[in-house]
PDB file of C-alpha atoms in Angstrom:
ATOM      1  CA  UNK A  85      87.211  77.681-111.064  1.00 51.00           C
ATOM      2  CA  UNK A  86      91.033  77.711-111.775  1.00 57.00           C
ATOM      3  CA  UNK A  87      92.587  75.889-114.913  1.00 54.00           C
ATOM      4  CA  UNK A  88      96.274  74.714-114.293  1.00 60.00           C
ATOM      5  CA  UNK A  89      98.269  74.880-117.362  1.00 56.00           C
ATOM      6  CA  UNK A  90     100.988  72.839-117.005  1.00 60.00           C
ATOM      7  CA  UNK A  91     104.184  73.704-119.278  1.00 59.00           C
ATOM      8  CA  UNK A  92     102.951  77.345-120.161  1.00 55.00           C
ATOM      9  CA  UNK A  93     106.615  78.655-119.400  1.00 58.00           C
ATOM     10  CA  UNK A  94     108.016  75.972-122.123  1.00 61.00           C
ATOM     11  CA  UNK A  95     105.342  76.835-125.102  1.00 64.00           C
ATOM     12  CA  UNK A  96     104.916  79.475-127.116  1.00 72.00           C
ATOM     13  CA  UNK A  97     102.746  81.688-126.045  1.00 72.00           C
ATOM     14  CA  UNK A  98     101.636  85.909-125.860  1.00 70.00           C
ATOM     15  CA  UNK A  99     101.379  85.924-121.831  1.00 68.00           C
ATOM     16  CA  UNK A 100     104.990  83.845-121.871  1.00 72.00           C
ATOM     17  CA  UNK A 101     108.142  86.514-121.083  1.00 74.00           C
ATOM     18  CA  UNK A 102     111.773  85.829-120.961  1.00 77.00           C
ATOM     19  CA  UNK A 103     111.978  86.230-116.932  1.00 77.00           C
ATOM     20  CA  UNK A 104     108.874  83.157-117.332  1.00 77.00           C
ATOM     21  CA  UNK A 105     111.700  81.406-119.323  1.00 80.00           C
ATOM     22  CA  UNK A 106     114.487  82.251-117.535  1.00 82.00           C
ATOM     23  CA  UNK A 107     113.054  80.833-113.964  1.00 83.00           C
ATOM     24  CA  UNK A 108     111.370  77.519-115.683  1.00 84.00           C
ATOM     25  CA  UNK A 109     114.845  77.129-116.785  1.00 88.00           C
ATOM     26  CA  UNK A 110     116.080  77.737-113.694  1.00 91.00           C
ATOM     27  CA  UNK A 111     113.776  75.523-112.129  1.00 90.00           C
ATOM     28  CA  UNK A 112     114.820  72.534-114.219  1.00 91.00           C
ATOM     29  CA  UNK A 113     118.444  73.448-113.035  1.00 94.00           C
ATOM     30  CA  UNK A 114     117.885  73.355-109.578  1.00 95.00           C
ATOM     31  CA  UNK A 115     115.871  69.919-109.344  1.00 95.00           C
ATOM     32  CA  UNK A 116     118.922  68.323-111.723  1.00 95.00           C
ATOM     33  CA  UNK A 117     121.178  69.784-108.912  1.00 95.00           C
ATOM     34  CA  UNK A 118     119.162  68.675-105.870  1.00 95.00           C
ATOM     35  CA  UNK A 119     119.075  65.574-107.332  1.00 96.00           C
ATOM     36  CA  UNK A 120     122.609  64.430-108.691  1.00 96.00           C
ATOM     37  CA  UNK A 121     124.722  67.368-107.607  1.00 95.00           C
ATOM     38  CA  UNK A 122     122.991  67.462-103.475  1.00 95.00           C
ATOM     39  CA  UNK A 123     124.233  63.552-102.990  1.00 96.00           C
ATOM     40  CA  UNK A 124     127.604  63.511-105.165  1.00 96.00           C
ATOM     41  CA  UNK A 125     128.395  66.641-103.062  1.00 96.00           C
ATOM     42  CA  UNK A 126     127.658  64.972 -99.621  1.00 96.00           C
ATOM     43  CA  UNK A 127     129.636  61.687-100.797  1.00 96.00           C
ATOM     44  CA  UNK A 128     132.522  64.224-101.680  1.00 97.00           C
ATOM     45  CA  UNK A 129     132.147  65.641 -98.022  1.00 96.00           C
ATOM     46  CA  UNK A 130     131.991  62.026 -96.156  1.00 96.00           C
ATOM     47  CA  UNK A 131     135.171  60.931 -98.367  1.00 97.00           C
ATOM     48  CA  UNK A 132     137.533  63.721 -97.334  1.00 96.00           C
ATOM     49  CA  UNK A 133     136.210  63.657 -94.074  1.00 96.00           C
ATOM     50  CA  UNK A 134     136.250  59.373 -93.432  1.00 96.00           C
ATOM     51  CA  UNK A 135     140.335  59.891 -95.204  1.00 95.00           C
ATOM     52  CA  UNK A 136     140.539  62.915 -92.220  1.00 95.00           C
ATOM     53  CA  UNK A 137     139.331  61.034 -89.458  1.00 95.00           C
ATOM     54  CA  UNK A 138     140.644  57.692 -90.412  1.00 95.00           C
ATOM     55  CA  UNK A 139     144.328  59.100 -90.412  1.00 95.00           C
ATOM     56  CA  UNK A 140     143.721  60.387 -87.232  1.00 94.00           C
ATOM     57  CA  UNK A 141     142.335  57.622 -85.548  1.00 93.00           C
ATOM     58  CA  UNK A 142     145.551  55.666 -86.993  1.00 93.00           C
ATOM     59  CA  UNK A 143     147.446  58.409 -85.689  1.00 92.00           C
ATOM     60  CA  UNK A 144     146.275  58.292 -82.545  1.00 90.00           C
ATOM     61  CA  UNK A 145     146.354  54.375 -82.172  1.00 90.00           C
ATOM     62  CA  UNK A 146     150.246  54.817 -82.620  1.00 90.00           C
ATOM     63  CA  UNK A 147     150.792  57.686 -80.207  1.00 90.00           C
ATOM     64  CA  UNK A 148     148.556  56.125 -77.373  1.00 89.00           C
ATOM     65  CA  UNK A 149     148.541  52.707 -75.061  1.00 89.00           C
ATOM     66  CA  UNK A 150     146.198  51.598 -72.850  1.00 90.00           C
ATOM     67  CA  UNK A 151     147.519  50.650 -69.113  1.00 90.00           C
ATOM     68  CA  UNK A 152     145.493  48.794 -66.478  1.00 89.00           C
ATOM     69  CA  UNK A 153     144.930  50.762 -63.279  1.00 89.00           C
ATOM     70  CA  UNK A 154     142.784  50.816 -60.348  1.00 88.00           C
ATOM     71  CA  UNK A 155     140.077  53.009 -59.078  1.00 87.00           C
ATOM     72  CA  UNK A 156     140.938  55.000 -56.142  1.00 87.00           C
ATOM     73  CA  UNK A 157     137.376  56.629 -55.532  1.00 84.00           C
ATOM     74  CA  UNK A 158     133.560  55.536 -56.606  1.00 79.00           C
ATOM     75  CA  UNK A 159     131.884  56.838 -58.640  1.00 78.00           C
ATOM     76  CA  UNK A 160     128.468  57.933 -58.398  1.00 79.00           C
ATOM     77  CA  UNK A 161     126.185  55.407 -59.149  1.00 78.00           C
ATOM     78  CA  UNK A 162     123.911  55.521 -62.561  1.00 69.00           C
ATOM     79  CA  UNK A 163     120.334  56.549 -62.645  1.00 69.00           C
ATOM     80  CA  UNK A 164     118.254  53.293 -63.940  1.00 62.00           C
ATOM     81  CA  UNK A 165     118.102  53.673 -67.794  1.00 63.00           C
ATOM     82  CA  UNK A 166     116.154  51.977 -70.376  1.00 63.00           C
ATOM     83  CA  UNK A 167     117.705  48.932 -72.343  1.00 65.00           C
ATOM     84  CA  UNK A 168     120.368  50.123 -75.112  1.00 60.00           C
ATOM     85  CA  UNK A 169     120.914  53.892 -73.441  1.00 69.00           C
ATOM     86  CA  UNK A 170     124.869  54.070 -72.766  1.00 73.00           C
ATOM     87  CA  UNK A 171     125.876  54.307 -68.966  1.00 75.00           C
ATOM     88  CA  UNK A 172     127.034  57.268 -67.824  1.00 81.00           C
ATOM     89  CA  UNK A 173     131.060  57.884 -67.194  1.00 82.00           C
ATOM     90  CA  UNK A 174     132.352  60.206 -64.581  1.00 82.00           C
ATOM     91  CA  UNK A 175     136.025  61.430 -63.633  1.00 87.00           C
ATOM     92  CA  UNK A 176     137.529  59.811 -60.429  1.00 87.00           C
ATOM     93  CA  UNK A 177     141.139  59.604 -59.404  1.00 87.00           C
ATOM     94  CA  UNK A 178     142.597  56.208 -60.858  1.00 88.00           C
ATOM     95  CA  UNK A 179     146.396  55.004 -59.807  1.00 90.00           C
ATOM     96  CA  UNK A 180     148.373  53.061 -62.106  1.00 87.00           C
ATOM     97  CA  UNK A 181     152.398  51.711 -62.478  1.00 85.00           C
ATOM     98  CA  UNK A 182     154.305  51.468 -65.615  1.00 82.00           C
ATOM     99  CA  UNK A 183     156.898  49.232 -65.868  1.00 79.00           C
ATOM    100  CA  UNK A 184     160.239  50.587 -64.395  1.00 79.00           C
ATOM    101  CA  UNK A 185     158.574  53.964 -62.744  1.00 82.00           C
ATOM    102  CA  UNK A 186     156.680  55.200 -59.713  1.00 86.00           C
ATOM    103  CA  UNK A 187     152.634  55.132 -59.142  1.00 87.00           C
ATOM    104  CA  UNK A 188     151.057  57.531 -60.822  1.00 88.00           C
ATOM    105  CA  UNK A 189     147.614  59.168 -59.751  1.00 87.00           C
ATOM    106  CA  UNK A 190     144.688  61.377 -62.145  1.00 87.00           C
ATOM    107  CA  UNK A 191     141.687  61.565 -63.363  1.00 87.00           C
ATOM    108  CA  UNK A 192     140.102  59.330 -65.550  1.00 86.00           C
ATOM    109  CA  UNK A 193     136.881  58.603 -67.543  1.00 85.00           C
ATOM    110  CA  UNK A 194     134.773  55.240 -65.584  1.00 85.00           C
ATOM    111  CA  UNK A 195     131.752  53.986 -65.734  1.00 82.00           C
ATOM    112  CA  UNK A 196     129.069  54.734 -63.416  1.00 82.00           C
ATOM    113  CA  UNK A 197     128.999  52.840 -60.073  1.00 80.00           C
ATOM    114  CA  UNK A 198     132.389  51.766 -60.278  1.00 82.00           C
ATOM    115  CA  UNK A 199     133.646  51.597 -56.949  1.00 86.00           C
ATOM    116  CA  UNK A 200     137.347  52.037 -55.005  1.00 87.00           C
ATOM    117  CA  UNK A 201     140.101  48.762 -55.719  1.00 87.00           C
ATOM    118  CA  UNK A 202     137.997  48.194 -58.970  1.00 87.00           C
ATOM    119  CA  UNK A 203     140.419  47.693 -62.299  1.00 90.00           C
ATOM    120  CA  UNK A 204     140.228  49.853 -65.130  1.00 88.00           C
ATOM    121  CA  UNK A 205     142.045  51.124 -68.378  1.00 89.00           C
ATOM    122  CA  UNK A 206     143.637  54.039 -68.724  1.00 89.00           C
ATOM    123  CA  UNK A 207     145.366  55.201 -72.060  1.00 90.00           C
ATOM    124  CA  UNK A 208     147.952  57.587 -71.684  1.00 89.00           C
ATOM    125  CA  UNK A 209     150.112  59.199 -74.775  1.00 88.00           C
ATOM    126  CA  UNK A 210     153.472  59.315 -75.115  1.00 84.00           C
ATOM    127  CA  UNK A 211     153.966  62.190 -72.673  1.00 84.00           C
ATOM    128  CA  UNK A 212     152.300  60.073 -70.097  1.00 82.00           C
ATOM    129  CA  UNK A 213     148.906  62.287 -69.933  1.00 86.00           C
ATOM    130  CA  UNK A 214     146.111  60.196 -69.431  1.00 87.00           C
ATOM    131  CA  UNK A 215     143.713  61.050 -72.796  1.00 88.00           C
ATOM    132  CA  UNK A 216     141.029  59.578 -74.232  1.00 87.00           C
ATOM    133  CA  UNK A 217     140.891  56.344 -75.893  1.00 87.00           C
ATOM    134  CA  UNK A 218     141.755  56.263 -79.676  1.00 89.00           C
ATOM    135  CA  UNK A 219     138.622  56.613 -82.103  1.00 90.00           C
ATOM    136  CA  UNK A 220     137.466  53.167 -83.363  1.00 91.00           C
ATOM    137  CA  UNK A 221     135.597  52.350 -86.639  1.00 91.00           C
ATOM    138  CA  UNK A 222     132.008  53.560 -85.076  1.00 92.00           C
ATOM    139  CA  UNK A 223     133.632  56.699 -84.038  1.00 93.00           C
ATOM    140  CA  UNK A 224     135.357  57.095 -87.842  1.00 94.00           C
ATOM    141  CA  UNK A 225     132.034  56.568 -89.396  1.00 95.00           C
ATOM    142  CA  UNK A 226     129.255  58.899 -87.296  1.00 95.00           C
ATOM    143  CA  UNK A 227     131.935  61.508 -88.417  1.00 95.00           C
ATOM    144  CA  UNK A 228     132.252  60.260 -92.145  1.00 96.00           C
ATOM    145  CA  UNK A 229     128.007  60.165 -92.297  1.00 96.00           C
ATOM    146  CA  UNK A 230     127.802  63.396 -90.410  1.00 97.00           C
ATOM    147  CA  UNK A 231     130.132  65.535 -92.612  1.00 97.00           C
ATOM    148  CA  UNK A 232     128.445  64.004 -95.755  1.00 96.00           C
ATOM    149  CA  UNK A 233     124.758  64.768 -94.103  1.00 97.00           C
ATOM    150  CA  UNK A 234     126.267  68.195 -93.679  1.00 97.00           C
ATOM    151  CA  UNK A 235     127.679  68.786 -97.105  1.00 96.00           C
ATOM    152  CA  UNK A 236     124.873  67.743 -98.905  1.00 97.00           C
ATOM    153  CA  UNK A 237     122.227  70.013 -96.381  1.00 97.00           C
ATOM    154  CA  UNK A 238     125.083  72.926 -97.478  1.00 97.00           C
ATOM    155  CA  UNK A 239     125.014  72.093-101.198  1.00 97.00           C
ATOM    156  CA  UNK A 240     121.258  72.138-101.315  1.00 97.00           C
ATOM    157  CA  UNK A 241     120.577  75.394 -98.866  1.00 97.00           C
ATOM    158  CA  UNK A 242     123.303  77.394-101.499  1.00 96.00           C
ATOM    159  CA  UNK A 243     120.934  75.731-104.251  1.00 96.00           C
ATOM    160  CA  UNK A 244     117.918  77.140-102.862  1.00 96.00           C
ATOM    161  CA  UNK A 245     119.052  80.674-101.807  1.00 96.00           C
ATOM    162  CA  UNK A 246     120.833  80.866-105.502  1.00 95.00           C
ATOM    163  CA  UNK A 247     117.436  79.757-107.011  1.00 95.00           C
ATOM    164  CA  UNK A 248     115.626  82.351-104.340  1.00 94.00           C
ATOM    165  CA  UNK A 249     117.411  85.084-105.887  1.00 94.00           C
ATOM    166  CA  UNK A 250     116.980  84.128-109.226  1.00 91.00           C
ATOM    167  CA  UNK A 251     113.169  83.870-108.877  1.00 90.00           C
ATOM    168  CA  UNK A 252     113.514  87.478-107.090  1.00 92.00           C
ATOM    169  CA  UNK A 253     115.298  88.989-109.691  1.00 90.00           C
ATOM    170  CA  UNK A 254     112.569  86.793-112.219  1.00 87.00           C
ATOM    171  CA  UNK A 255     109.589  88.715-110.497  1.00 87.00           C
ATOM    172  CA  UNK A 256     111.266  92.410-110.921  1.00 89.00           C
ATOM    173  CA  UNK A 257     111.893  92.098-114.545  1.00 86.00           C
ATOM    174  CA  UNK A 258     108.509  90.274-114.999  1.00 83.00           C
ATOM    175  CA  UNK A 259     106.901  93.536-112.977  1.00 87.00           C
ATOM    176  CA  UNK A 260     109.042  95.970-115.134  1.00 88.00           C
ATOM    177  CA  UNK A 261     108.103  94.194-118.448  1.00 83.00           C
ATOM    178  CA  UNK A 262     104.440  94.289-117.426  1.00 82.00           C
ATOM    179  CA  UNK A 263     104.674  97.694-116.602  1.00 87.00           C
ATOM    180  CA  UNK A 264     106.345  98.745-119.827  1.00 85.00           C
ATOM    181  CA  UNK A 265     103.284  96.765-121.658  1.00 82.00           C
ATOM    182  CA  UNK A 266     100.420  98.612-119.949  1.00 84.00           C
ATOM    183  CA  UNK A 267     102.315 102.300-120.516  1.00 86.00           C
ATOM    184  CA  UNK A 268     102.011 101.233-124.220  1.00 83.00           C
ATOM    185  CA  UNK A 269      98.213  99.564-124.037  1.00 81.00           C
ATOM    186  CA  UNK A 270      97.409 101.737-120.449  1.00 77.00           C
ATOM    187  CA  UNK A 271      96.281 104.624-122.936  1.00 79.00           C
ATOM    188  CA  UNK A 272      94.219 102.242-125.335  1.00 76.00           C
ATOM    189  CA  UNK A 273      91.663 100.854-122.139  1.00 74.00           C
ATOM    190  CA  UNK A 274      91.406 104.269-121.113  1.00 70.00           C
ATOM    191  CA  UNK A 275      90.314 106.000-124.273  1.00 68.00           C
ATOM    192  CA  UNK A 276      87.732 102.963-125.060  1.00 65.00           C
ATOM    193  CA  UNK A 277      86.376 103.132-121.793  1.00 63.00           C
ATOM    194  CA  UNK A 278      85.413 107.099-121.735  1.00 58.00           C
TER     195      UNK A 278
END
């Protein structure tokens, strides 16, 4: 049968040693951190990085325009998917005209099974490059929940590898105190027991 004593480290007792006190101590200071320091640090995280990724997408909304253009090519056609599952996009050759220049011909990003004389957006930047298409809110947000997902999993792993080596060190002085203790009563056992 095993008794659990719950609180030994905290009371007053002659089996208690500092390196008992030390990692209950610890202990508390760890949960306290998981708990209030693991969430303020992701929120931290997602606010720098929704500020980031906000100024870029703002950025990029006033470097970029979107041009209508038509499909040159098909592309291949999409493999049946199940309700909600994005359609795939594939590079074909697209031709577009700005206003006041020639036709212009690259690649661009379509949707699956478009086929040649369809219409299409392209968004080009200021140097004329065709580029993505800017980052909206959704986009802004997976990478403000990410990076605060992230900081708080960071936060809480250097938590637990902090409190690791605490409890390591804990268990070496605990082993050298009990050590020191039996060199002193070692000798007592031994001459009671002959």
């Amino acid at each position: 049968m095993r008794t659990r004593m719950r609180g030994w480290r905290w009371r007053r007792n002659p089996l208690r040693r500092r390196s008992d006190v030390v990692e209950a101590w610890t202990a508390l200071c760890v949960a306290v951190l998981l708990c209030v320091g693991g969430p303020l640090a992701g929120i931290a995280a997602g606010w720098w990085a929704y500020d980031g990724a906000r100024t870029r997408a703002e950025e990029q909304r006033t470097q970029r325009h979107r041009v209508p253009a038509e499909v040159t090519e098909h592309a291949p056609a999409a493999m049946p998917t199940s309700e909600g599952e994005r359609q795939p996009t594939y590079r074909v050759t697209v031709r577009w005209t700005e206003p006041g220049e020639q036709p212009r011909t690259d690649k661009a990003r379509v949707p699956a099974g478009t086929r040649s004389g369809d219409r299409t957006y392209v968004w080009l930047d200021d140097r004329g490059r065709v580029v993505p298409a800017p980052a909206d809110g959704t986009a802004v947000w997976q990478h403000t929940l990410s990076a605060g997902a992230c900081g708080t999993a960071l936060f809480a792993g250097g938590v637990l590898a902090g409190y690791a080596v605490v409890r390591r060190v804990a268990a070496r002085h605990r082993l050298a105190e009990w050590e020191q203790e039996w060199a002193y009563t070692g000798p007592e056992w031994r001459r009671h027991c002959i």
